[in-house]
Each structure stands twice: as structure tokens, then as C-alpha cells.
Amino acid sequence: MSKVNIQALVRENVNGLSPYSSARDEYVSDGSEMVFLDANENPFENGVNRYPDPQQRGLKEVLASQKGLNSSNILFGNGSDEVLDFIFRTFCEPKQDNIITLPPTYGMYKVLSGINNIENKEVLLTSDFEPDVEQILSAANSNSKLLFLCSPNNPTANSFSRNKIIELLEKFNGVVVIDEAYIDFSKEESWLSELSSYSNLIVTQTLSKAYGMAGIRLGVCYASEEIIAVLNKIKPPYNVNELTQKRALERVLNLDKVKSEVADILVERDLLSKALLQLKFVSKVYDTDANFVLAKLDNATERYKQLLKKGIVVRNRTTQPLCENTLRFTVGTKEENQRLIQVLKEIQ
Ligand SMILES: Cc1ncc(COP(=O)(O)O)c(C=O)c1O
């Protein structure tokens, strides 16, 4: 159990902000029909002529009940990349604070630290792709506001061990952000159930992966009511558009479909891992808890180029630390994976 003082971690100017408030936030509806002449919209109905609900109430209610949380524990962003940016801007004072990331990992943490002018302290994962708890804690100082744990991790595909995450939640004196973009493919449980135990925990998820909605851009931030209230001060009022809210709601109300697609992807993932291992130039296929497979090859860059020539785009991760000569393969449809394997066999 940890009790970090969140208010003390928030940037001073952010603590003093009030969220943007529109006229429609400022009255309580009694259900009667209203005439909206407050927001300078075009009055002619076309389905999107009105501003969207800035608090996305409908979508929040459904997700909250599915996840066993309250709407006040949720904030949405234009993809989880936007959510991550809100987290930076809430907690990190430019040129003063720092964050800790664990390469090889998702590249946006570093990009966002650059954009926000925040030092990024990098502590390599261990050779078995686990957080090096001792090194992380010794790298941290009183200006270390955020620690990013991507679990399952991109590109290594593994989930971090539960004990290591607990130790970090208990000993890191800043906010621990667990990026669960790939959690729906994992055999591990989400950390959402621990939100009430750790005041310094933020969990981010997305509709871009298992939910199959990368094109609508919807990222989700789950945290204590206190953290969500501060993040709401940073959020632009209409960051999640009407079409996104509608499509996301339809999708989260159709969880069976999401689950059945995930089940298909998991079957394909195992077939793909096994097929990759049969290839002469593949020396290792890493265990995966996500919807992609990382494999070590003889010459990743050469193989990457050969695949491109045959019309297949994969991700070359060879320049990432601990990932020399690796390619990352997203699990596609049965036909796409068969095509990949066929081409890989041809270039053997
Ligand atoms: C670990 C991780 N987090 C976040 C994202 C970004 O997700 P979104 O599409 O919600 O911005 C990605 C995208 O690849 C990712 O791999």
C-alpha cells in the first residue's frame, strides 16, 4: 500500500488552474428540450453540427461499469499518446524535472520528454527484459516525477513480473504510469484492480489495438479521482470528437466481438511464432504477451529490405538496445501471416 502526496507532485501552475468550462457545463438539465444558442454552432442538424460532450459521459459510464470503476476514474485522449502528453504536462516542470523510462520500450515517452523539455533518464531493462529495480531507484531523485512501465512491453512483447512492479509502486516517490496498450492480449491481469491500493498509479489503455479502432484515436487513462481531476485541468474541452465517441461506444458495447477477434489473433500469434522458429535464419523467437512477435535473425536490416521488396512491411528494431538484429512482426489475418511466412521461406 502506498500513499504518495499527489498534490505535491503536480506542477505549481497546474494546481492553480481551473478546467475550461462551457455554457453547457454550467447548468443542470432537468430533461426538458433546450434551445442551444450558446456556442456559435450552425443550427442546421447534420449529426455533427454540435460540439461533442466534453466529458464523454456516455462512453465513460459504460467503460466504468465494465472495469468496476467510476466515471471519475477515467479520462479520454485523442489516442493514448495524447493521454501521455497530458501526464507530462501535469507533473513535469520543463528544464527541471525528469522521467524514467526503460529501453527498449515504446518510443513516444522519449519523444514527449523532448517536446516537453523534460530530462529522460534511461535505465535499460535487464537481459531478460525485466525492470532493473535497483538501478531505477538509484537513478531516481526528488525531481523524478514519472516512471513509465510498458507492460506488455513494446517491442519486447513480455509483461513485467508482478513483484518488480509492486516494488516500484511502493518505492518510487513519483507517479508510476503502467502503459497497458496490449493488455487485452496478455495472460496477466490488468493493474486496474490495484488503483485503489496505490495513490501514485496511472494505467493507460487504448482502443487502437485489441479493439481494432486505431483510426478513431481513443486512449484511456485510469487513475484515482484526485489524479483525474488534475488531468482534466490540462485537457482541451473537445479533444474527443463526436464520431469517435459514437464509434467507441458501439464497440465497447460489443465486447463479444472484440473478444472473439482477440482469440483469433492469439491462435494466429502462436502459429506465427512456431513458423518463424522453423526458419534457418531465425535464431530466437521471444515469448509474447502482445499482438506481435519479436524475433532475432541473422541480419534484420537485410531481411527487412527483402520483405519490403515483396510488399510486406514489418518493424526493424535492430537499433534498439538489447534488440540487435530483431524484427517485430504484428500478427495479421491468417492470410497475411501465411503470406509473410511464404515470403520468408522464399528468401531463406
Ligand atoms: C505501448 C504503446 N502505448 C501507446 C501506444 C499508442 O497508442 P494510441 O494509438 O492509443 O495513441 C502504442 C502504439 O503503438 C504503444 O505501442
CSV table of C-alpha atoms and ligand atoms in Angstrom, one decimal:
chain,number,residue,atom,x,y,z
A,1,MET,CA,0.0,0.0,0.0
A,2,SER,CA,1.5,3.4,-0.9
A,3,LYS,CA,0.3,6.9,-0.2
A,4,VAL,CA,2.2,9.4,-2.3
A,5,ASN,CA,1.2,13.0,-2.0
A,6,ILE,CA,-0.1,13.7,-5.5
A,7,GLN,CA,-0.7,17.4,-5.0
A,8,ALA,CA,3.0,17.9,-4.1
A,9,LEU,CA,4.0,16.2,-7.4
A,10,VAL,CA,1.7,18.4,-9.6
A,11,ARG,CA,3.3,21.4,-11.3
A,12,GLU,CA,2.6,24.6,-9.3
A,13,ASN,CA,0.9,26.4,-12.2
A,14,VAL,CA,-1.3,23.4,-12.9
A,15,ASN,CA,-2.5,23.2,-9.3
A,16,GLY,CA,-3.8,26.7,-9.7
A,17,LEU,CA,-5.7,26.1,-13.0
A,18,SER,CA,-9.4,25.6,-13.4
A,19,PRO,CA,-10.7,23.4,-16.2
A,20,TYR,CA,-12.3,25.2,-19.2
A,21,SER,CA,-16.0,25.4,-18.7
A,22,SER,CA,-18.6,25.8,-21.5
A,23,ALA,CA,-22.1,27.1,-21.0
A,24,ARG,CA,-23.4,23.5,-21.3
A,25,ASP,CA,-21.3,22.5,-18.2
A,26,GLU,CA,-22.8,25.4,-16.2
A,27,TYR,CA,-26.4,24.3,-15.9
A,28,VAL,CA,-28.1,21.1,-14.7
A,29,SER,CA,-30.5,19.6,-17.3
A,30,ASP,CA,-34.0,18.7,-16.0
A,31,GLY,CA,-34.5,16.6,-19.2
A,32,SER,CA,-36.6,19.2,-20.9
A,33,GLU,CA,-35.8,20.2,-24.5
A,34,MET,CA,-33.3,23.1,-24.7
A,35,VAL,CA,-32.6,25.7,-27.4
A,36,PHE,CA,-28.8,25.9,-27.8
A,37,LEU,CA,-27.7,29.4,-28.7
A,38,ASP,CA,-24.5,29.4,-26.6
A,39,ALA,CA,-21.6,28.0,-28.7
A,40,ASN,CA,-21.9,29.8,-32.1
A,41,GLU,CA,-22.6,26.5,-33.9
A,42,ASN,CA,-24.5,26.1,-37.2
A,43,PRO,CA,-28.1,25.2,-36.1
A,44,PHE,CA,-28.9,23.0,-39.1
A,45,GLU,CA,-28.9,19.4,-38.0
A,46,ASN,CA,-26.4,17.0,-39.8
A,47,GLY,CA,-25.4,14.7,-37.0
A,48,VAL,CA,-22.2,16.6,-36.1
A,49,ASN,CA,-23.2,20.3,-36.1
A,50,ARG,CA,-23.0,20.4,-32.3
A,51,TYR,CA,-19.8,20.3,-30.2
A,52,PRO,CA,-19.3,16.8,-28.6
A,53,ASP,CA,-19.8,16.2,-24.9
A,54,PRO,CA,-16.5,17.4,-23.4
A,55,GLN,CA,-16.8,14.9,-20.6
A,56,GLN,CA,-17.8,12.0,-22.8
A,57,ARG,CA,-20.3,10.9,-20.2
A,58,GLY,CA,-22.0,8.0,-22.2
A,59,LEU,CA,-18.7,6.3,-23.0
A,60,LYS,CA,-17.3,6.8,-19.5
A,61,GLU,CA,-20.3,5.2,-17.9
A,62,VAL,CA,-20.1,2.1,-20.0
A,63,LEU,CA,-16.4,1.6,-19.6
A,64,ALA,CA,-16.5,2.4,-15.8
A,65,SER,CA,-19.1,-0.3,-15.3
A,66,GLN,CA,-17.2,-2.8,-17.4
A,67,LYS,CA,-14.0,-2.1,-15.4
A,68,GLY,CA,-15.6,-1.9,-12.0
A,69,LEU,CA,-14.6,1.8,-11.6
A,70,ASN,CA,-16.3,5.1,-11.5
A,71,SER,CA,-16.5,7.7,-14.3
A,72,SER,CA,-14.4,9.9,-12.1
A,73,ASN,CA,-11.5,7.4,-12.5
A,74,ILE,CA,-11.4,7.9,-16.3
A,75,LEU,CA,-10.1,10.5,-18.7
A,76,PHE,CA,-10.0,10.1,-22.5
A,77,GLY,CA,-7.5,11.4,-25.0
A,78,ASN,CA,-7.1,11.6,-28.8
A,79,GLY,CA,-5.2,8.2,-28.6
A,80,SER,CA,-3.2,7.2,-25.6
A,81,ASP,CA,-0.4,9.4,-27.0
A,82,GLU,CA,-2.4,12.4,-26.1
A,83,VAL,CA,-3.1,11.0,-22.6
A,84,LEU,CA,0.6,10.5,-22.1
A,85,ASP,CA,1.2,14.1,-23.1
A,86,PHE,CA,-1.3,15.3,-20.5
A,87,ILE,CA,0.5,13.3,-17.9
A,88,PHE,CA,3.8,15.0,-18.8
A,89,ARG,CA,2.3,18.5,-18.8
A,90,THR,CA,0.6,17.9,-15.4
A,91,PHE,CA,3.5,16.6,-13.5
A,92,CYS,CA,6.8,17.7,-15.1
A,93,GLU,CA,8.3,21.2,-14.9
A,94,PRO,CA,10.3,21.8,-18.1
A,95,LYS,CA,14.1,22.0,-17.6
A,96,GLN,CA,13.7,21.0,-14.0
A,97,ASP,CA,12.0,17.6,-13.6
A,98,ASN,CA,12.9,14.2,-15.1
A,99,ILE,CA,11.2,11.0,-16.1
A,100,ILE,CA,12.5,7.4,-16.0
A,101,THR,CA,12.0,5.1,-19.0
A,102,LEU,CA,13.2,1.6,-19.5
A,103,PRO,CA,14.5,1.0,-23.0
A,104,PRO,CA,13.9,-0.9,-25.2
A,105,THR,CA,10.4,0.4,-24.9
A,106,TYR,CA,7.7,2.5,-26.7
A,107,GLY,CA,9.3,5.4,-28.4
A,108,MET,CA,6.8,8.1,-27.6
A,109,TYR,CA,7.9,8.5,-24.0
A,110,LYS,CA,11.2,9.8,-25.2
A,111,VAL,CA,9.6,12.0,-27.9
A,112,LEU,CA,7.2,13.5,-25.4
A,113,SER,CA,10.1,14.2,-23.0
A,114,GLY,CA,11.8,16.1,-25.8
A,115,ILE,CA,8.7,18.0,-26.8
A,116,ASN,CA,8.1,19.0,-23.1
A,117,ASN,CA,11.8,19.7,-22.4
A,118,ILE,CA,12.0,17.1,-19.7
A,119,GLU,CA,15.1,15.0,-19.0
A,120,ASN,CA,14.6,11.4,-19.9
A,121,LYS,CA,16.7,9.1,-17.6
A,122,GLU,CA,17.0,5.8,-19.3
A,123,VAL,CA,17.6,2.6,-17.3
A,124,LEU,CA,18.0,-0.4,-19.5
A,125,LEU,CA,15.9,-3.4,-19.0
A,126,THR,CA,17.8,-6.5,-17.8
A,127,SER,CA,18.8,-9.1,-20.4
A,128,ASP,CA,15.6,-10.9,-19.8
A,129,PHE,CA,13.7,-7.7,-20.5
A,130,GLU,CA,12.7,-7.0,-16.8
A,131,PRO,CA,12.9,-3.7,-15.0
A,132,ASP,CA,16.2,-3.3,-13.1
A,133,VAL,CA,14.6,-2.2,-9.8
A,134,GLU,CA,17.8,-1.3,-8.0
A,135,GLN,CA,19.1,0.8,-10.9
A,136,ILE,CA,15.8,2.5,-11.4
A,137,LEU,CA,15.6,3.5,-7.7
A,138,SER,CA,19.2,4.7,-7.7
A,139,ALA,CA,18.6,6.8,-10.9
A,140,ALA,CA,15.6,8.5,-9.3
A,141,ASN,CA,15.9,11.8,-7.4
A,142,SER,CA,13.5,14.3,-6.0
A,143,ASN,CA,12.8,15.7,-9.5
A,144,SER,CA,11.8,12.2,-10.9
A,145,LYS,CA,8.1,12.7,-11.4
A,146,LEU,CA,7.2,9.8,-13.7
A,147,LEU,CA,8.2,6.2,-14.2
A,148,PHE,CA,6.9,4.6,-17.4
A,149,LEU,CA,6.4,0.8,-17.3
A,150,CYS,CA,5.1,-0.6,-20.5
A,151,SER,CA,3.6,-4.0,-19.7
A,152,PRO,CA,3.3,-5.9,-22.0
A,153,ASN,CA,6.3,-4.0,-23.3
A,154,ASN,CA,6.7,-2.8,-26.9
A,155,PRO,CA,8.9,-4.1,-28.6
A,156,THR,CA,10.0,-7.0,-26.3
A,157,ALA,CA,6.4,-8.3,-26.0
A,158,ASN,CA,6.7,-9.6,-22.4
A,159,SER,CA,4.8,-8.5,-19.3
A,160,PHE,CA,7.0,-7.4,-16.4
A,161,SER,CA,7.0,-9.5,-13.3
A,162,ARG,CA,4.3,-8.6,-10.8
A,163,ASN,CA,6.7,-8.4,-7.9
A,164,LYS,CA,9.0,-6.0,-9.6
A,165,ILE,CA,6.1,-3.7,-10.4
A,166,ILE,CA,4.8,-3.8,-6.9
A,167,GLU,CA,8.3,-3.0,-5.5
A,168,LEU,CA,8.5,0.1,-7.9
A,169,LEU,CA,5.0,1.2,-6.9
A,170,GLU,CA,6.0,1.1,-3.3
A,171,LYS,CA,9.4,2.6,-3.5
A,172,PHE,CA,9.3,5.1,-6.4
A,173,ASN,CA,8.3,8.5,-5.0
A,174,GLY,CA,6.6,9.8,-8.1
A,175,VAL,CA,3.8,8.6,-10.4
A,176,VAL,CA,4.1,5.2,-11.9
A,177,VAL,CA,2.4,5.0,-15.4
A,178,ILE,CA,1.7,1.5,-16.5
A,179,ASP,CA,1.1,1.5,-20.2
A,180,GLU,CA,-1.3,-1.3,-20.9
A,181,ALA,CA,-1.8,-0.8,-24.7
A,182,TYR,CA,-1.5,-4.6,-25.2
A,183,ILE,CA,-3.2,-5.8,-22.0
A,184,ASP,CA,-6.1,-7.5,-23.8
A,185,PHE,CA,-3.7,-10.0,-25.4
A,186,SER,CA,-1.9,-10.8,-22.2
A,187,LYS,CA,-2.3,-13.7,-19.8
A,188,GLU,CA,-1.5,-11.3,-17.0
A,189,GLU,CA,-4.2,-9.3,-15.2
A,190,SER,CA,-4.6,-5.6,-15.7
A,191,TRP,CA,-3.3,-3.3,-12.9
A,192,LEU,CA,-6.7,-1.5,-12.9
A,193,SER,CA,-7.7,-3.6,-9.8
A,194,GLU,CA,-4.8,-2.0,-7.9
A,195,LEU,CA,-5.8,1.6,-8.5
A,196,SER,CA,-7.4,1.8,-5.0
A,197,SER,CA,-4.2,0.4,-3.4
A,198,TYR,CA,-1.7,2.8,-5.0
A,199,SER,CA,-2.3,6.5,-5.0
A,200,ASN,CA,0.6,7.0,-7.4
A,201,LEU,CA,-0.6,4.6,-10.1
A,202,ILE,CA,-1.9,5.6,-13.5
A,203,VAL,CA,-2.9,2.9,-16.0
A,204,THR,CA,-3.3,3.8,-19.7
A,205,GLN,CA,-5.1,1.7,-22.3
A,206,THR,CA,-6.2,2.3,-25.8
A,207,LEU,CA,-8.9,1.3,-28.4
A,208,SER,CA,-6.1,1.1,-31.1
A,209,LYS,CA,-5.0,-2.5,-30.5
A,210,ALA,CA,-7.4,-5.3,-29.4
A,211,TYR,CA,-10.5,-3.1,-30.0
A,212,GLY,CA,-9.4,-2.6,-33.6
A,213,MET,CA,-10.1,1.2,-33.7
A,214,ALA,CA,-6.7,2.8,-34.3
A,215,GLY,CA,-8.3,5.1,-36.8
A,216,ILE,CA,-10.7,6.8,-34.4
A,217,ARG,CA,-7.9,7.7,-31.9
A,218,LEU,CA,-9.2,6.9,-28.4
A,219,GLY,CA,-6.9,6.5,-25.5
A,220,VAL,CA,-8.0,5.9,-21.9
A,221,CYS,CA,-6.4,7.0,-18.7
A,222,TYR,CA,-7.5,5.3,-15.4
A,223,ALA,CA,-6.4,6.7,-12.1
A,224,SER,CA,-7.6,7.9,-8.7
A,225,GLU,CA,-10.3,10.6,-8.7
A,226,GLU,CA,-7.7,13.0,-7.5
A,227,ILE,CA,-5.3,12.5,-10.4
A,228,ILE,CA,-8.1,12.5,-13.0
A,229,ALA,CA,-9.4,15.8,-11.6
A,230,VAL,CA,-5.9,17.4,-12.2
A,231,LEU,CA,-5.5,15.9,-15.6
A,232,ASN,CA,-8.9,17.4,-16.5
A,233,LYS,CA,-7.4,20.9,-16.0
A,234,ILE,CA,-4.9,20.2,-18.8
A,235,LYS,CA,-7.4,18.5,-21.3
A,236,PRO,CA,-8.7,20.7,-24.1
A,237,PRO,CA,-12.5,20.6,-23.8
A,238,TYR,CA,-13.4,18.9,-27.1
A,239,ASN,CA,-10.4,16.6,-27.6
A,240,VAL,CA,-12.5,13.5,-28.3
A,241,ASN,CA,-14.8,14.2,-31.3
A,242,GLU,CA,-18.4,13.1,-31.7
A,243,LEU,CA,-17.7,10.5,-34.3
A,244,THR,CA,-15.0,8.9,-32.1
A,245,GLN,CA,-17.4,8.9,-29.1
A,246,LYS,CA,-20.1,7.2,-31.2
A,247,ARG,CA,-17.9,4.5,-32.8
A,248,ALA,CA,-16.1,3.8,-29.5
A,249,LEU,CA,-19.5,3.4,-27.7
A,250,GLU,CA,-20.7,0.9,-30.3
A,251,ARG,CA,-17.5,-1.1,-30.0
A,252,VAL,CA,-17.3,-1.3,-26.2
A,253,LEU,CA,-21.0,-2.4,-26.2
A,254,ASN,CA,-20.0,-5.2,-28.4
A,255,LEU,CA,-17.3,-6.8,-26.3
A,256,ASP,CA,-18.0,-10.3,-27.5
A,257,LYS,CA,-16.8,-9.3,-31.0
A,258,VAL,CA,-13.7,-7.8,-29.5
A,259,LYS,CA,-13.0,-10.9,-27.5
A,260,SER,CA,-13.6,-13.2,-30.4
A,261,GLU,CA,-11.1,-11.2,-32.6
A,262,VAL,CA,-8.6,-11.3,-29.8
A,263,ALA,CA,-9.0,-15.1,-29.5
A,264,ASP,CA,-8.4,-15.4,-33.3
A,265,ILE,CA,-5.3,-13.2,-33.1
A,266,LEU,CA,-3.9,-15.3,-30.2
A,267,VAL,CA,-4.3,-18.5,-32.2
A,268,GLU,CA,-2.5,-16.9,-35.1
A,269,ARG,CA,0.2,-15.5,-32.9
A,270,ASP,CA,1.1,-19.0,-31.8
A,271,LEU,CA,1.2,-20.3,-35.3
A,272,LEU,CA,3.3,-17.4,-36.4
A,273,SER,CA,5.8,-17.8,-33.6
A,274,LYS,CA,6.2,-21.5,-34.4
A,275,ALA,CA,6.5,-20.9,-38.1
A,276,LEU,CA,9.2,-18.2,-37.5
A,277,LEU,CA,11.2,-20.6,-35.4
A,278,GLN,CA,11.4,-23.1,-38.3
A,279,LEU,CA,13.3,-20.6,-40.5
A,280,LYS,CA,17.0,-21.2,-40.8
A,281,PHE,CA,17.9,-17.5,-40.4
A,282,VAL,CA,15.8,-17.0,-37.2
A,283,SER,CA,17.8,-17.7,-34.1
A,284,LYS,CA,15.2,-16.8,-31.5
A,285,VAL,CA,11.5,-16.1,-31.2
A,286,TYR,CA,10.7,-14.3,-27.9
A,287,ASP,CA,7.7,-15.3,-25.8
A,288,THR,CA,4.9,-12.8,-26.4
A,289,ASP,CA,2.1,-11.5,-24.3
A,290,ALA,CA,1.0,-9.0,-27.0
A,291,ASN,CA,-0.3,-9.0,-30.6
A,292,PHE,CA,3.2,-9.0,-32.1
A,293,VAL,CA,6.2,-11.3,-32.2
A,294,LEU,CA,9.8,-10.2,-31.8
A,295,ALA,CA,12.4,-12.5,-33.5
A,296,LYS,CA,16.2,-12.4,-33.7
A,297,LEU,CA,17.5,-13.0,-37.2
A,298,ASP,CA,20.9,-13.3,-39.0
A,299,ASN,CA,20.6,-9.8,-40.5
A,300,ALA,CA,17.5,-7.8,-39.6
A,301,THR,CA,18.1,-4.9,-41.9
A,302,GLU,CA,18.8,-7.1,-44.9
A,303,ARG,CA,15.7,-9.2,-44.2
A,304,TYR,CA,13.6,-6.1,-43.6
A,305,LYS,CA,14.6,-4.8,-47.0
A,306,GLN,CA,13.9,-8.1,-48.7
A,307,LEU,CA,10.4,-8.2,-47.1
A,308,LEU,CA,9.7,-4.6,-48.3
A,309,LYS,CA,10.6,-5.6,-51.9
A,310,LYS,CA,8.0,-8.3,-51.6
A,311,GLY,CA,5.4,-5.9,-50.4
A,312,ILE,CA,5.5,-6.7,-46.6
A,313,VAL,CA,6.2,-4.0,-44.0
A,314,VAL,CA,7.4,-5.1,-40.6
A,315,ARG,CA,9.3,-3.1,-37.9
A,316,ASN,CA,13.0,-3.3,-37.8
A,317,ARG,CA,14.1,-2.9,-34.2
A,318,THR,CA,17.8,-3.6,-34.7
A,319,THR,CA,18.9,-0.2,-33.5
A,320,GLN,CA,17.1,-0.6,-30.1
A,321,PRO,CA,19.2,-1.6,-27.1
A,322,LEU,CA,19.2,-5.3,-26.4
A,323,CYS,CA,17.4,-5.8,-29.8
A,324,GLU,CA,20.2,-6.2,-32.2
A,325,ASN,CA,19.1,-8.0,-35.4
A,326,THR,CA,15.5,-8.2,-34.3
A,327,LEU,CA,12.3,-7.6,-36.4
A,328,ARG,CA,8.9,-7.1,-34.9
A,329,PHE,CA,6.0,-8.8,-36.6
A,330,THR,CA,2.5,-7.7,-36.0
A,331,VAL,CA,0.1,-10.6,-36.1
A,332,GLY,CA,-2.2,-10.2,-39.1
A,333,THR,CA,-5.0,-12.2,-40.5
A,334,LYS,CA,-4.5,-15.9,-41.3
A,335,GLU,CA,-3.9,-15.0,-44.9
A,336,GLU,CA,-1.5,-12.2,-44.2
A,337,ASN,CA,0.5,-14.4,-41.8
A,338,GLN,CA,0.6,-17.2,-44.4
A,339,ARG,CA,1.9,-14.7,-47.0
A,340,LEU,CA,4.6,-13.5,-44.6
A,341,ILE,CA,5.8,-17.0,-43.9
A,342,GLN,CA,5.7,-18.0,-47.5
A,343,VAL,CA,7.8,-14.9,-48.4
A,344,LEU,CA,10.2,-15.6,-45.5
A,345,LYS,CA,10.7,-19.1,-46.8
A,346,GLU,CA,11.4,-17.8,-50.3
A,347,ILE,CA,14.2,-15.5,-49.1
A,348,GLN,CA,15.8,-18.2,-46.9
B,1,LIG,C1,3.0,0.7,-25.7
B,1,LIG,C2,2.2,1.7,-26.5
B,1,LIG,N1,1.5,2.6,-25.9
B,1,LIG,C3,0.7,3.5,-26.6
B,1,LIG,C4,0.6,3.4,-27.9
B,1,LIG,C5,-0.2,4.5,-28.7
B,1,LIG,O1,-1.5,4.1,-28.7
B,1,LIG,P1,-2.6,5.1,-29.3
B,1,LIG,O2,-2.9,4.6,-30.6
B,1,LIG,O3,-3.7,5.0,-28.3
B,1,LIG,O4,-2.1,6.5,-29.3
B,1,LIG,C6,1.3,2.4,-28.7
B,1,LIG,C7,1.2,2.4,-30.1
B,1,LIG,O5,1.8,1.6,-30.8
B,1,LIG,C8,2.1,1.5,-27.9
B,1,LIG,O6,2.8,0.6,-28.5
